[in-house]
CSV table of C-alpha atoms and ligand atoms in Angstrom, one decimal:
chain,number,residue,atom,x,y,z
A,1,UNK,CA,7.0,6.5,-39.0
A,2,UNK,CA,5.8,3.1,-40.8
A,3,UNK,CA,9.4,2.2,-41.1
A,4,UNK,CA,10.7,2.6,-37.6
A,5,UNK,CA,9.9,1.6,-34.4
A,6,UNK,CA,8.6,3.7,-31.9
A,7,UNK,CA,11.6,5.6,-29.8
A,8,UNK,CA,13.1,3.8,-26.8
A,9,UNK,CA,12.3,-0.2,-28.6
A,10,UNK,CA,13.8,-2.4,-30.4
A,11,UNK,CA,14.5,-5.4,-32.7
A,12,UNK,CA,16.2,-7.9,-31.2
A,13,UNK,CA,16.9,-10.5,-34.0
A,14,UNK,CA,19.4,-12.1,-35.7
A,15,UNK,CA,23.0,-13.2,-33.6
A,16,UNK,CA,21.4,-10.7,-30.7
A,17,UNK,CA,18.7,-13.3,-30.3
A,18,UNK,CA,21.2,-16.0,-30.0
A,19,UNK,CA,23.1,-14.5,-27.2
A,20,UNK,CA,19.1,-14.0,-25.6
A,21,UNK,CA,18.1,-17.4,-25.7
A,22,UNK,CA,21.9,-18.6,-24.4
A,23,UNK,CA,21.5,-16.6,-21.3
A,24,UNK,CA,18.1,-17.2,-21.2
A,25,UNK,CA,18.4,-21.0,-21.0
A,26,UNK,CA,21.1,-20.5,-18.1
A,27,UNK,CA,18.4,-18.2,-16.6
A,28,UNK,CA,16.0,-21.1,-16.6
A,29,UNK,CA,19.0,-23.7,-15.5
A,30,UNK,CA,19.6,-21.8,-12.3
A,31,UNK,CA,15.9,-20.9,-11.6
A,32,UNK,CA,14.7,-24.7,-11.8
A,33,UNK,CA,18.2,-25.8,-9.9
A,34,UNK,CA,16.6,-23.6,-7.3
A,35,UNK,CA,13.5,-25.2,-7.1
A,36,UNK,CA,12.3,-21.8,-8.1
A,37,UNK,CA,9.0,-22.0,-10.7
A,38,UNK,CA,8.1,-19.8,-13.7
A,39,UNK,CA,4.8,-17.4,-13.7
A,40,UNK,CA,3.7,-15.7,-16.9
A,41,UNK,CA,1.1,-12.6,-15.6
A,42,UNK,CA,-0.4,-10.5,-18.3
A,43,UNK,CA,1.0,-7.9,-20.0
A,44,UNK,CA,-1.3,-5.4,-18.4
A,45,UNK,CA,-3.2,-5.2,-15.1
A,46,UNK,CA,-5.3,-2.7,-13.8
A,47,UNK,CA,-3.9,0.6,-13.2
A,48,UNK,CA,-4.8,0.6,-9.2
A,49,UNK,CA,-2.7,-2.6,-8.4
A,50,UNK,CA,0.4,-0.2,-9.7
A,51,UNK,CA,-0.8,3.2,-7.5
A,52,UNK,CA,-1.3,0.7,-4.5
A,53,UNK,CA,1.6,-1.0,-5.1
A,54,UNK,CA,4.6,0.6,-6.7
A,55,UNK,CA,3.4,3.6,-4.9
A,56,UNK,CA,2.4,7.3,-5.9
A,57,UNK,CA,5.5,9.0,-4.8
A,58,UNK,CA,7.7,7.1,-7.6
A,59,UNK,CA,9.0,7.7,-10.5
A,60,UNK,CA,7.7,4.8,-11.8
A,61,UNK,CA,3.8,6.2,-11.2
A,62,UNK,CA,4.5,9.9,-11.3
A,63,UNK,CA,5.9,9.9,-14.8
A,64,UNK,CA,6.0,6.5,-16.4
A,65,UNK,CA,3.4,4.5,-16.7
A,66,UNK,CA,1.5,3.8,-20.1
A,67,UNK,CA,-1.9,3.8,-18.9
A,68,UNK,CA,-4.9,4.2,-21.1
A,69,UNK,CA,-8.8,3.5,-20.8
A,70,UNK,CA,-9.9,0.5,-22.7
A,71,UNK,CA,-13.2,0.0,-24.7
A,72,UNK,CA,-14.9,-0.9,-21.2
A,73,UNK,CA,-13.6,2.4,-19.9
A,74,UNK,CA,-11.2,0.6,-17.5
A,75,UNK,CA,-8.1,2.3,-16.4
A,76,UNK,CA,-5.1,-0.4,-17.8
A,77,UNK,CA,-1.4,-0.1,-17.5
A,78,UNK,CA,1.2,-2.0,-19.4
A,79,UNK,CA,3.2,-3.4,-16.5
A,80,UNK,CA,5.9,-1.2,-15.5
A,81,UNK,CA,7.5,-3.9,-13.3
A,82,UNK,CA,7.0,-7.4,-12.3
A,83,UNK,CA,5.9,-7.3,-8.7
A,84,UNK,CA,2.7,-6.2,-8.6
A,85,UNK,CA,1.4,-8.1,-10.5
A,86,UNK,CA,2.5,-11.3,-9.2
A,87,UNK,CA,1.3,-9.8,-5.5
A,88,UNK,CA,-2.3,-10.0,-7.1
A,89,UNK,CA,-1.8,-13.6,-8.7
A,90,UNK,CA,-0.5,-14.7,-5.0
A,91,UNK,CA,-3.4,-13.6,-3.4
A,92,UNK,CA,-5.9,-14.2,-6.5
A,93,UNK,CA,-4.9,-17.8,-6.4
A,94,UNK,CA,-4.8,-18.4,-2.9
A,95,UNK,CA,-1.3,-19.5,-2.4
A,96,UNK,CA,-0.7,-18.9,1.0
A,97,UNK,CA,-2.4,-22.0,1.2
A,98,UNK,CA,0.3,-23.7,-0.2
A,99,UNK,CA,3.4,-25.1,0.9
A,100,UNK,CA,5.4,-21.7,1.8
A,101,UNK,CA,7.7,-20.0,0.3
A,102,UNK,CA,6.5,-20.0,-2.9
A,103,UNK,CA,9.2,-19.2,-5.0
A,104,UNK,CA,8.5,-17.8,-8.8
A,105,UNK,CA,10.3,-16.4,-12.1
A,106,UNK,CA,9.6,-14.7,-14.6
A,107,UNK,CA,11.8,-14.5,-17.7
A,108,UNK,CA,12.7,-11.9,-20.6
A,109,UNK,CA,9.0,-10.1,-19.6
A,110,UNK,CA,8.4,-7.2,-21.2
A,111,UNK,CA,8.4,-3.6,-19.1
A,112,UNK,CA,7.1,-0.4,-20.1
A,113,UNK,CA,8.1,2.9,-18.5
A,114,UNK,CA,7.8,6.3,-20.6
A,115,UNK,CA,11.8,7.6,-20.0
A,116,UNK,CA,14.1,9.4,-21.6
A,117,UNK,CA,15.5,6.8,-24.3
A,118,UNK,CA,19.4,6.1,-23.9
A,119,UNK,CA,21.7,3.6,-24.1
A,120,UNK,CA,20.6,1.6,-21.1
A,121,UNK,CA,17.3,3.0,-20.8
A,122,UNK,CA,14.2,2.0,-23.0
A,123,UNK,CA,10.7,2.0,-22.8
A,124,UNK,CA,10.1,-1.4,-23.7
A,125,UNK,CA,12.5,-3.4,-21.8
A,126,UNK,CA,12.8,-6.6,-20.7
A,127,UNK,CA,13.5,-8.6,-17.3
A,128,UNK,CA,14.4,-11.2,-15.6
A,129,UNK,CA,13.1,-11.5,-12.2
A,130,UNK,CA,12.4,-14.1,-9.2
A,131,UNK,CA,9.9,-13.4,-5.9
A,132,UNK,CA,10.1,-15.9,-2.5
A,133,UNK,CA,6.9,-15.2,-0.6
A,134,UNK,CA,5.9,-16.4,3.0
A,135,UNK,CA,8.8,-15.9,4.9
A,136,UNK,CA,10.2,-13.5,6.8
A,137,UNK,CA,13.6,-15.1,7.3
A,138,UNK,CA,17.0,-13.1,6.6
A,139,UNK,CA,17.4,-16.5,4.8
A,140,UNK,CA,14.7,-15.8,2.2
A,141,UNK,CA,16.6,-12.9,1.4
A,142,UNK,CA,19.7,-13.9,1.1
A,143,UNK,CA,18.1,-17.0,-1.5
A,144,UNK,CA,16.6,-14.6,-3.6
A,145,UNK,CA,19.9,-12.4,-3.7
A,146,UNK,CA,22.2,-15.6,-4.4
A,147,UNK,CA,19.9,-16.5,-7.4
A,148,UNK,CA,21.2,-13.1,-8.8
A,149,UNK,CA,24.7,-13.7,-7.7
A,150,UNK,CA,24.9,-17.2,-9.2
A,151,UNK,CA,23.8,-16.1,-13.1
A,152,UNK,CA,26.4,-13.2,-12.8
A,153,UNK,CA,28.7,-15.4,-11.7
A,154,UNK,CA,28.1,-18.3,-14.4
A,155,UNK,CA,28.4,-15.9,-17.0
A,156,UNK,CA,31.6,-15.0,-15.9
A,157,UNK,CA,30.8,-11.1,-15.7
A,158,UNK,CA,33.6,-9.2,-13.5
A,159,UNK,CA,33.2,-5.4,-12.6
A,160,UNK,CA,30.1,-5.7,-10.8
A,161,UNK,CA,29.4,-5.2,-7.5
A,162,UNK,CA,26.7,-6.4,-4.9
A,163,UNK,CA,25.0,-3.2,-2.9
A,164,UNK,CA,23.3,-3.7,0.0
A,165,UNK,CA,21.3,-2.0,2.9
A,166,UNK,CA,18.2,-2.0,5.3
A,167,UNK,CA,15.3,0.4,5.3
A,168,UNK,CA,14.7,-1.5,8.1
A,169,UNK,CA,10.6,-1.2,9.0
A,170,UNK,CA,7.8,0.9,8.7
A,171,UNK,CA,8.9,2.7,12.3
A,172,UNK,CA,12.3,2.5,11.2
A,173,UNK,CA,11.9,4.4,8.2
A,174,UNK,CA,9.9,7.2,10.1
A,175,UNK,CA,12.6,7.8,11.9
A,176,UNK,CA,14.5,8.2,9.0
A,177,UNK,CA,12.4,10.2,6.7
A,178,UNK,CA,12.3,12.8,9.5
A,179,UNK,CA,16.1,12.5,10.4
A,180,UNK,CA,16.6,13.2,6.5
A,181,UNK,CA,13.5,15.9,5.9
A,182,UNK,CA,16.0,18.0,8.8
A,183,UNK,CA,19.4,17.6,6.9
A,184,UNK,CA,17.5,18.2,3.7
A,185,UNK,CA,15.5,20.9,4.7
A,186,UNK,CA,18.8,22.6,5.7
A,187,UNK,CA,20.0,22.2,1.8
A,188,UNK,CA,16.5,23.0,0.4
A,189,UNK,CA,17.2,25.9,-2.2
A,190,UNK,CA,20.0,23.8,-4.2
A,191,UNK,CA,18.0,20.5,-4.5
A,192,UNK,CA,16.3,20.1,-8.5
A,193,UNK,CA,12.6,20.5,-8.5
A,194,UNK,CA,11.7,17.2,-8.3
A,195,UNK,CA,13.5,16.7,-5.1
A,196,UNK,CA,11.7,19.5,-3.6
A,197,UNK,CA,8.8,18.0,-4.5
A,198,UNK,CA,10.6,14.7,-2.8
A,199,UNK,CA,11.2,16.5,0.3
A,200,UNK,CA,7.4,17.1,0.9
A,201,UNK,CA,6.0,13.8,-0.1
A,202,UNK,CA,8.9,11.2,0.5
A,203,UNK,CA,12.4,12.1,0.8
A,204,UNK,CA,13.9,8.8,1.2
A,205,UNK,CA,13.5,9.4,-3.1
A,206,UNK,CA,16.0,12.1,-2.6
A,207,UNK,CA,18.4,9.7,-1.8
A,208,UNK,CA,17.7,7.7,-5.7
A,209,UNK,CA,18.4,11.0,-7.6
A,210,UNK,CA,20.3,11.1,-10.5
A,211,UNK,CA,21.3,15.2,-10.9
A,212,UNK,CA,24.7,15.9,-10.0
A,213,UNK,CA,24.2,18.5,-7.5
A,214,UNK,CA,21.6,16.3,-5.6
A,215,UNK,CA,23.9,13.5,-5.2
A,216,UNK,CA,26.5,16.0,-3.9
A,217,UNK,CA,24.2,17.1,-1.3
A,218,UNK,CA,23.1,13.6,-0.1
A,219,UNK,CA,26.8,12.8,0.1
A,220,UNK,CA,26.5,13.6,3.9
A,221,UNK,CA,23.0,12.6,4.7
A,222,UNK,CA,22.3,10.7,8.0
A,223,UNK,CA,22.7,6.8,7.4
A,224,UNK,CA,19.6,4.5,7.2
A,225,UNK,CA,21.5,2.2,9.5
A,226,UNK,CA,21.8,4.7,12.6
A,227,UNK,CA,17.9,4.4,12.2
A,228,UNK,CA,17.3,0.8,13.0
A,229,UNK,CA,16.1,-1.1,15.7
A,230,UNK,CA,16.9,-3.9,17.0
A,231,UNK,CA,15.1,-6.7,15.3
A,232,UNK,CA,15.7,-5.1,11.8
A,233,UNK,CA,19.3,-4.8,12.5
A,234,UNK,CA,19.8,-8.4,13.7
A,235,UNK,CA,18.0,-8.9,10.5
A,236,UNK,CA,20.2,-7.2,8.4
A,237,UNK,CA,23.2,-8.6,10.4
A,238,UNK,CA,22.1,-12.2,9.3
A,239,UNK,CA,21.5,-11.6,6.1
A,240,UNK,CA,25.1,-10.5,5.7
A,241,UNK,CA,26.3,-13.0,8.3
A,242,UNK,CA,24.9,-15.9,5.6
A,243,UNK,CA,26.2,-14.5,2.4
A,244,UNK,CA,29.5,-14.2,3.8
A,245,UNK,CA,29.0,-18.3,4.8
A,246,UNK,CA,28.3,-18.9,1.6
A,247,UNK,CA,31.0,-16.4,0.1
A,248,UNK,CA,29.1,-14.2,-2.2
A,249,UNK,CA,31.1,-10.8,-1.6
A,250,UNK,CA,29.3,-7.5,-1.0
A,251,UNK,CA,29.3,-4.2,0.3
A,252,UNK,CA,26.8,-2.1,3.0
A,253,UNK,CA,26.1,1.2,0.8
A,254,UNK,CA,23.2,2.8,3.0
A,255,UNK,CA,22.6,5.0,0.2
A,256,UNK,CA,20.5,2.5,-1.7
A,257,UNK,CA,17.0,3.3,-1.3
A,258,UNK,CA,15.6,1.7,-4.7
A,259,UNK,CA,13.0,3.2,-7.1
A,260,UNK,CA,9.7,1.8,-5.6
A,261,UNK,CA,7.9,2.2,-2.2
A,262,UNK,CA,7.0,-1.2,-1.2
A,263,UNK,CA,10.5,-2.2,0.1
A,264,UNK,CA,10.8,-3.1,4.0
A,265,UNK,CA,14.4,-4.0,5.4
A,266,UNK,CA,17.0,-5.3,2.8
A,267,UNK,CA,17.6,-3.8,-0.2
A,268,UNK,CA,20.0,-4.7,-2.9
A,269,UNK,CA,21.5,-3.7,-6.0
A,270,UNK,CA,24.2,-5.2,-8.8
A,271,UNK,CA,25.9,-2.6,-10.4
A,272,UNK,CA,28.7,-2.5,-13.0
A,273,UNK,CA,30.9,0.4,-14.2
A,274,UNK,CA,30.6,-1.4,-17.6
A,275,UNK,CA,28.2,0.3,-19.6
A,276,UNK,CA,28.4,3.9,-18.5
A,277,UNK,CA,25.7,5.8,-16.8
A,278,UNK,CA,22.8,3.0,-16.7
A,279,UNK,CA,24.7,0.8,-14.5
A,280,UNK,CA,22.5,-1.4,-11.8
A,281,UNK,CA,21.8,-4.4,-13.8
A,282,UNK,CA,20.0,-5.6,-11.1
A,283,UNK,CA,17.8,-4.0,-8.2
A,284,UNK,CA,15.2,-6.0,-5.5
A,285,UNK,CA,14.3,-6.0,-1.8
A,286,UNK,CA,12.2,-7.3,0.8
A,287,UNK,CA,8.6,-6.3,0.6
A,288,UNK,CA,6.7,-7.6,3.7
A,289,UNK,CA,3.7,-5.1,3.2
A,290,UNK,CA,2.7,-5.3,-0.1
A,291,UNK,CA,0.5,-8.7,-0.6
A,292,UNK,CA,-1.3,-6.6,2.7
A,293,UNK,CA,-1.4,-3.6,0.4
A,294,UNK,CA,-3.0,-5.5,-1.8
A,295,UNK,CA,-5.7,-6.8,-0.1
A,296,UNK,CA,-4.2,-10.5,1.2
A,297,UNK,CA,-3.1,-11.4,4.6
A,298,UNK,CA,0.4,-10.2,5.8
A,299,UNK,CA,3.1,-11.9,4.2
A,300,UNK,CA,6.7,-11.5,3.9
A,301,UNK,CA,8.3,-11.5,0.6
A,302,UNK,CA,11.7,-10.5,-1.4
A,303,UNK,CA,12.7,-10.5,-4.7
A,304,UNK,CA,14.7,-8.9,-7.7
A,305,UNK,CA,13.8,-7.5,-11.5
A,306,UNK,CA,17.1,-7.7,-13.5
A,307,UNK,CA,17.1,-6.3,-16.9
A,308,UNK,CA,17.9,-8.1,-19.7
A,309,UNK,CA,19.3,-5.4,-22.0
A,310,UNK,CA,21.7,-4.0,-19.3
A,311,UNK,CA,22.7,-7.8,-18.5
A,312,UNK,CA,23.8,-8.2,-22.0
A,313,UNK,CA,25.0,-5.1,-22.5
A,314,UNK,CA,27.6,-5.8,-20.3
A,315,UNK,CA,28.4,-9.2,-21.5
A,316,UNK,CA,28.9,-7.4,-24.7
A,317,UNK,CA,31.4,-4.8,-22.6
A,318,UNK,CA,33.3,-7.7,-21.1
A,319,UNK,CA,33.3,-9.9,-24.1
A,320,UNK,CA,31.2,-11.9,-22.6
A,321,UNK,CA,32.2,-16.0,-23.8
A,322,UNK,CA,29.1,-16.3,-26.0
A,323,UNK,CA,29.3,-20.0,-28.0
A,324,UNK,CA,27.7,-18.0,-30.9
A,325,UNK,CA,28.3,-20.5,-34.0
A,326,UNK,CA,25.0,-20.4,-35.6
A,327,UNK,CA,26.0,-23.3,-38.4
A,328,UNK,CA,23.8,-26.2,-40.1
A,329,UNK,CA,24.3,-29.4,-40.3
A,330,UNK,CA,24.2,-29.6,-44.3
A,331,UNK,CA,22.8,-27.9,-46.9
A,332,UNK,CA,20.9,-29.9,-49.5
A,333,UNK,CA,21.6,-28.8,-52.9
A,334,UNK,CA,19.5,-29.6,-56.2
A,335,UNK,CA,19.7,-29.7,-59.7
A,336,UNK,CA,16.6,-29.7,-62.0
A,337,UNK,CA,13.1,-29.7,-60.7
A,338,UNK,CA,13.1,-33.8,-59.6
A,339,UNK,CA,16.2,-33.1,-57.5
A,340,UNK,CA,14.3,-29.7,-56.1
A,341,UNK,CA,11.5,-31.6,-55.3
A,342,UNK,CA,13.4,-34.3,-53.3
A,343,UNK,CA,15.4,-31.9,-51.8
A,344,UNK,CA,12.7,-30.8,-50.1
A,345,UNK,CA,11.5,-34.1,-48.7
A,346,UNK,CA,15.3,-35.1,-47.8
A,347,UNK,CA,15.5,-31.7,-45.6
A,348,UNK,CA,12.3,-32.5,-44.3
A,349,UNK,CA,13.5,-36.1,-42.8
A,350,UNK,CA,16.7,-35.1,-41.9
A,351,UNK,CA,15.2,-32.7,-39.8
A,352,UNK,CA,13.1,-35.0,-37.7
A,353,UNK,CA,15.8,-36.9,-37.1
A,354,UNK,CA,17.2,-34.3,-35.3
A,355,UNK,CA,19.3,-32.8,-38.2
A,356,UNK,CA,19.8,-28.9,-38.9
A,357,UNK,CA,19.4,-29.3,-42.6
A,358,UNK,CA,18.7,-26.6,-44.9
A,359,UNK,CA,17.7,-26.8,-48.6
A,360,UNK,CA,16.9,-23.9,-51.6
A,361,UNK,CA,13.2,-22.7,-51.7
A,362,UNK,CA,14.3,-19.7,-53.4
A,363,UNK,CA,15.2,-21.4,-57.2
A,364,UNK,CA,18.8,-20.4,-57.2
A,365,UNK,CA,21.5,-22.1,-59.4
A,366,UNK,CA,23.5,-24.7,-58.2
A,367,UNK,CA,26.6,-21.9,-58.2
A,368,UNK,CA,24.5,-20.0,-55.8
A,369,UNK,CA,23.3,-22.4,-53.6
A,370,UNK,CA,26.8,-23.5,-52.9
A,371,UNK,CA,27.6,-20.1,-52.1
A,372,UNK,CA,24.8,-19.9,-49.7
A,373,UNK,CA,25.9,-22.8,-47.8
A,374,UNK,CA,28.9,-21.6,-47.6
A,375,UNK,CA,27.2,-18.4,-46.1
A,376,UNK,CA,25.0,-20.5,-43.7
A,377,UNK,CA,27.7,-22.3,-42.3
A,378,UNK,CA,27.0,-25.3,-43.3
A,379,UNK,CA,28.6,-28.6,-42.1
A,380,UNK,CA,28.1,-30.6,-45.1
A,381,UNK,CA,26.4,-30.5,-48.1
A,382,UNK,CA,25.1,-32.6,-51.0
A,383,UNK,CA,23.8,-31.9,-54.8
A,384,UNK,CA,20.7,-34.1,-55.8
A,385,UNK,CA,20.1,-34.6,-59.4
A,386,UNK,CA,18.3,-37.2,-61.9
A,387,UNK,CA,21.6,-39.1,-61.6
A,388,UNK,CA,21.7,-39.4,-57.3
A,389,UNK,CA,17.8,-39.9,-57.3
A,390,UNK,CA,18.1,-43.0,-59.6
A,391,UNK,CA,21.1,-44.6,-58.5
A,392,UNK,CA,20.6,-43.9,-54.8
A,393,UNK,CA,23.6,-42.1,-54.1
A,394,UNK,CA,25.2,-39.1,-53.1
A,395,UNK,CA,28.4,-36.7,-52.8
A,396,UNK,CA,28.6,-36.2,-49.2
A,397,UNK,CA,31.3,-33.4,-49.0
A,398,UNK,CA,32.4,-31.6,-45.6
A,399,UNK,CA,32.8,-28.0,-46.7
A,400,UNK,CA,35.8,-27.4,-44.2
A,401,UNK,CA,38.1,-30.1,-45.6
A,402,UNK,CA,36.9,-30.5,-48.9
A,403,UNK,CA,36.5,-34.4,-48.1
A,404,UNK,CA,34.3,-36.3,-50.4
A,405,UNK,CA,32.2,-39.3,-49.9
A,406,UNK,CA,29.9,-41.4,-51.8
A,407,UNK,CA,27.2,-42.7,-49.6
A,408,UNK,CA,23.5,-43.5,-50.2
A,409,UNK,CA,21.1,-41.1,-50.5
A,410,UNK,CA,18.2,-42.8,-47.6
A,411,UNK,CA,21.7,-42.7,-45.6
A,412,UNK,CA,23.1,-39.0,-44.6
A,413,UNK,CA,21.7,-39.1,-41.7
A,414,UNK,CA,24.2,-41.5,-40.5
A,415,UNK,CA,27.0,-40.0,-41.7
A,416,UNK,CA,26.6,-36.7,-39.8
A,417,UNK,CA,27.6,-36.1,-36.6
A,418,UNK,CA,25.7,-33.2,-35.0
B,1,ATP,P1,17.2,3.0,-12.8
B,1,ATP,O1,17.7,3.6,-11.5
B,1,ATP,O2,18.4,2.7,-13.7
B,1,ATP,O3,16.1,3.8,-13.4
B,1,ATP,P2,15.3,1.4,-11.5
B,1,ATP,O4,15.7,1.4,-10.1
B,1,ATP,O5,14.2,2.2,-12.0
B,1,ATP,O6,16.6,1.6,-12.4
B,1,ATP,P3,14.1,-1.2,-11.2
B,1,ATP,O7,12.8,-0.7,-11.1
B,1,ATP,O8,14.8,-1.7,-10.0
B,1,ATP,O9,15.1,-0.1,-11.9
B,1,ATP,O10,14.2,-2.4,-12.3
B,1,ATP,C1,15.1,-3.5,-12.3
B,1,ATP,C2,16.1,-3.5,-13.4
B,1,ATP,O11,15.4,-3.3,-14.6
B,1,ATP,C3,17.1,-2.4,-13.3
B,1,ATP,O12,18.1,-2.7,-12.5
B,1,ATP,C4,17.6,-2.3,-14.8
B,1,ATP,O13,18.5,-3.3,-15.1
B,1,ATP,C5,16.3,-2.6,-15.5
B,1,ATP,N1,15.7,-1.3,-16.0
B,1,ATP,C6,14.9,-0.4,-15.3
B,1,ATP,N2,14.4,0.5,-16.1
B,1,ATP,C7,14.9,0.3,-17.3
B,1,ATP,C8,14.8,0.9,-18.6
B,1,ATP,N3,14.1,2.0,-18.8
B,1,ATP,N4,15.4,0.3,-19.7
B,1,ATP,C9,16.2,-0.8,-19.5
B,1,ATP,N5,16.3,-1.4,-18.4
B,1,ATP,C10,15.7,-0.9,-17.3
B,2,MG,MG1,14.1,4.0,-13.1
């Protein structure tokens, strides 16, 4: 117990964390290129802004929340997603008052649903994920979805495809639900449980089960798209009309119903064969009724949550180019205690100049200290002594051709090019 973490989290340290904060800072390059702005919300809200606005037919509020009472006897819940919550800062803040849309991001924020741990699939998780709100535009959409589009695209992943359909409206979908609730209701005995349940409450959910012999039976299902009217097809129609302007390739799979309730009109989903069963790396939608939901005015809105683990995961499957040379600039050695002592100091200015210079604060012999530069990666590296402190000099040697140069000791900076 005290020596592992709890099931379905991780570590992520070491050359992971590299390949985090590479894709991170392309994440941020794209988002800000976008004119797109980052929003940190808490960790936890209350536990009513996720019933009102994830919905209680999910998943996602049926069986996965982490909710507990605080001190105060408040209902919290670690944030299961990354909508909601910025829904409530919207209309907290008042920023339909400002210029509209109002596009946000939020980076590498943690996520916490209580599921079945697999590769794929934790229960702390982490994600990526930009909202547009106030417009109702098909172009809105199609901005959000080519934010997605362009990261996949700049880290050169292949294999993955863009999904896309239409709910289409409130009316639409009630058309829907009930053309569904008949074919279902025909196939009733063979659905899982759960889908039973589905059936009652919300079948659309049907539609997002994973068991084998549900999928088989929504193989035939009536289409979302025979369900639409006009407006919300024209919608849909413009949205793909643009995104084949700008050529960022797709495909209509009126299947996709995504995980939450709040989606109106386009939904969307990345998904790779990659990494096995866990493959949508990315999943969003328009959501023009939830800021209402939650107690603003109406306001349109789409966005995405991508999840960082999956993301990287298939990286990882496609060999994803990662520049992954964690090396130093030098490694200051010393000998005796004056040496160690300046060692410290000369690390210490090299550094503010910009320099990755690393020195021993462990007491190891000058064998092993070359050895551990070596280990490091180090560029260069130097041994100070009695000898180089008094006489202002120093054996500059490049540890990949063996070079050696005497320079001064005030000088390495300028004799390393980083
Ligand atoms: P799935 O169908 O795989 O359960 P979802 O529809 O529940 O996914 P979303 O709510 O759309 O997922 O979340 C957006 C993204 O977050 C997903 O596309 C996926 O990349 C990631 N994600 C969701 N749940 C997990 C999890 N438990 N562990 C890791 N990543 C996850
Ligand atoms: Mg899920």
């Amino acid at each position: 117990m005290l020596t592992q973490a709890p099931r379905g989290t991780r570590d992520i340290f070491g050359a992971e964390i590299k390949k985090w904060q590479e894709v991170e800072a392309k994440i941020r390059e794209i988002c800000e290129n976008a004119g797109i702005e980052e929003i940190r919300t808490p960790i936890f809200e209350h536990t009513e802004l996720f019933l009102r606005g994830v919905g209680e037919t999910t998943d996602i509020v049926n069986k996965e929340m982490y909710t507990f009472n605080d001190k105060g006897d408040r209902s919290i819940t670690l944030k299961p997603e990354g909508t909601a919550g910025i829904a409530r800062a919207y209309i907290e803040h008042g920023m339909h008052n400002m210029p509209q849309p109002i596009k946000l991001y939020y980076l590498s924020a943690p996520t916490f649903r209580y599921e079945k741990a697999q590769a794929g699939r934790q229960r702390q998780f982490h994600q990526f994920g930009v909202e547009m709100l106030g417009s109702l535009s098909p172009a809105q959409d199609v901005e959000a979805i080519s934010v997605a589009a362009r990261l996949i695209e700049s880290l050169g992943i292949e294999n993955i495809e863009l999904r896309l359909n239409s709910l289409g409206c409130p009316e639409c979908r009630g058309r829907y639900n009930k053309a569904l609730r008949e074919f279902i209701g025909e196939n009733l005995e063979n659905l899982c449980p759960t889908c039973k349940e589905r059936y009652e409450k919300n079948p659309l959910r049907v539609l997002d089960c994973k068991e084998e012999k549900c999928k088989k039976i929504i193989e035939n299902a009536p289409s979302v798209l025979d369900c639409l009217d006009e407006e919300c097809t024209a919608h849909f129609n413009k949205v793909q009309e643009i995104l084949t302007e700008m050529g960022i390739k797709f495909v209509v799979d009126p299947k996709i119903v995504r995980g939450l309730d709040y989606y109106t009109r386009t939904v969307f989903e990345f998904v790779t064969n990659s990494i096995g069963a866990q493959g949508t790396v990315c999943g969003g939608g328009r959501y023009d009724k939830l800021i209402e939901e939650c107690g603003g005015q109406p306001t349109g809105a789409v966005g995405f949550g991508l999840g960082m683990e999956r993301l990287l995961l298939t990286l990882e499957a496609q060999n994803g180019k990662f520049e992954n040379k964690p090396y130093k600039d030098i490694y200051i050695g010393a000998i005796g205690d004056k040496g160690f002592v300046k060692a410290q100091a000369v690390t210490y200015n090299l550094r503010k100049e910009g320099i990755k210079a690393e020195c021993d604060t462990v007491g190891r012999s000058v064998k092993a200290q070359m050895k551990y530069a070596n280990k490091i990666g180090a560029k260069y590296s130097v041994i100070i002594g009695d000898n180089e402190i008094a006489e202002d000099k120093v054996s500059l040697k490049n540890m990949e051709t063996g070079d050696v140069q005497e320079i001064k000791l005030s000088e390495i900076a300028n004799y390393i090019a980083h």
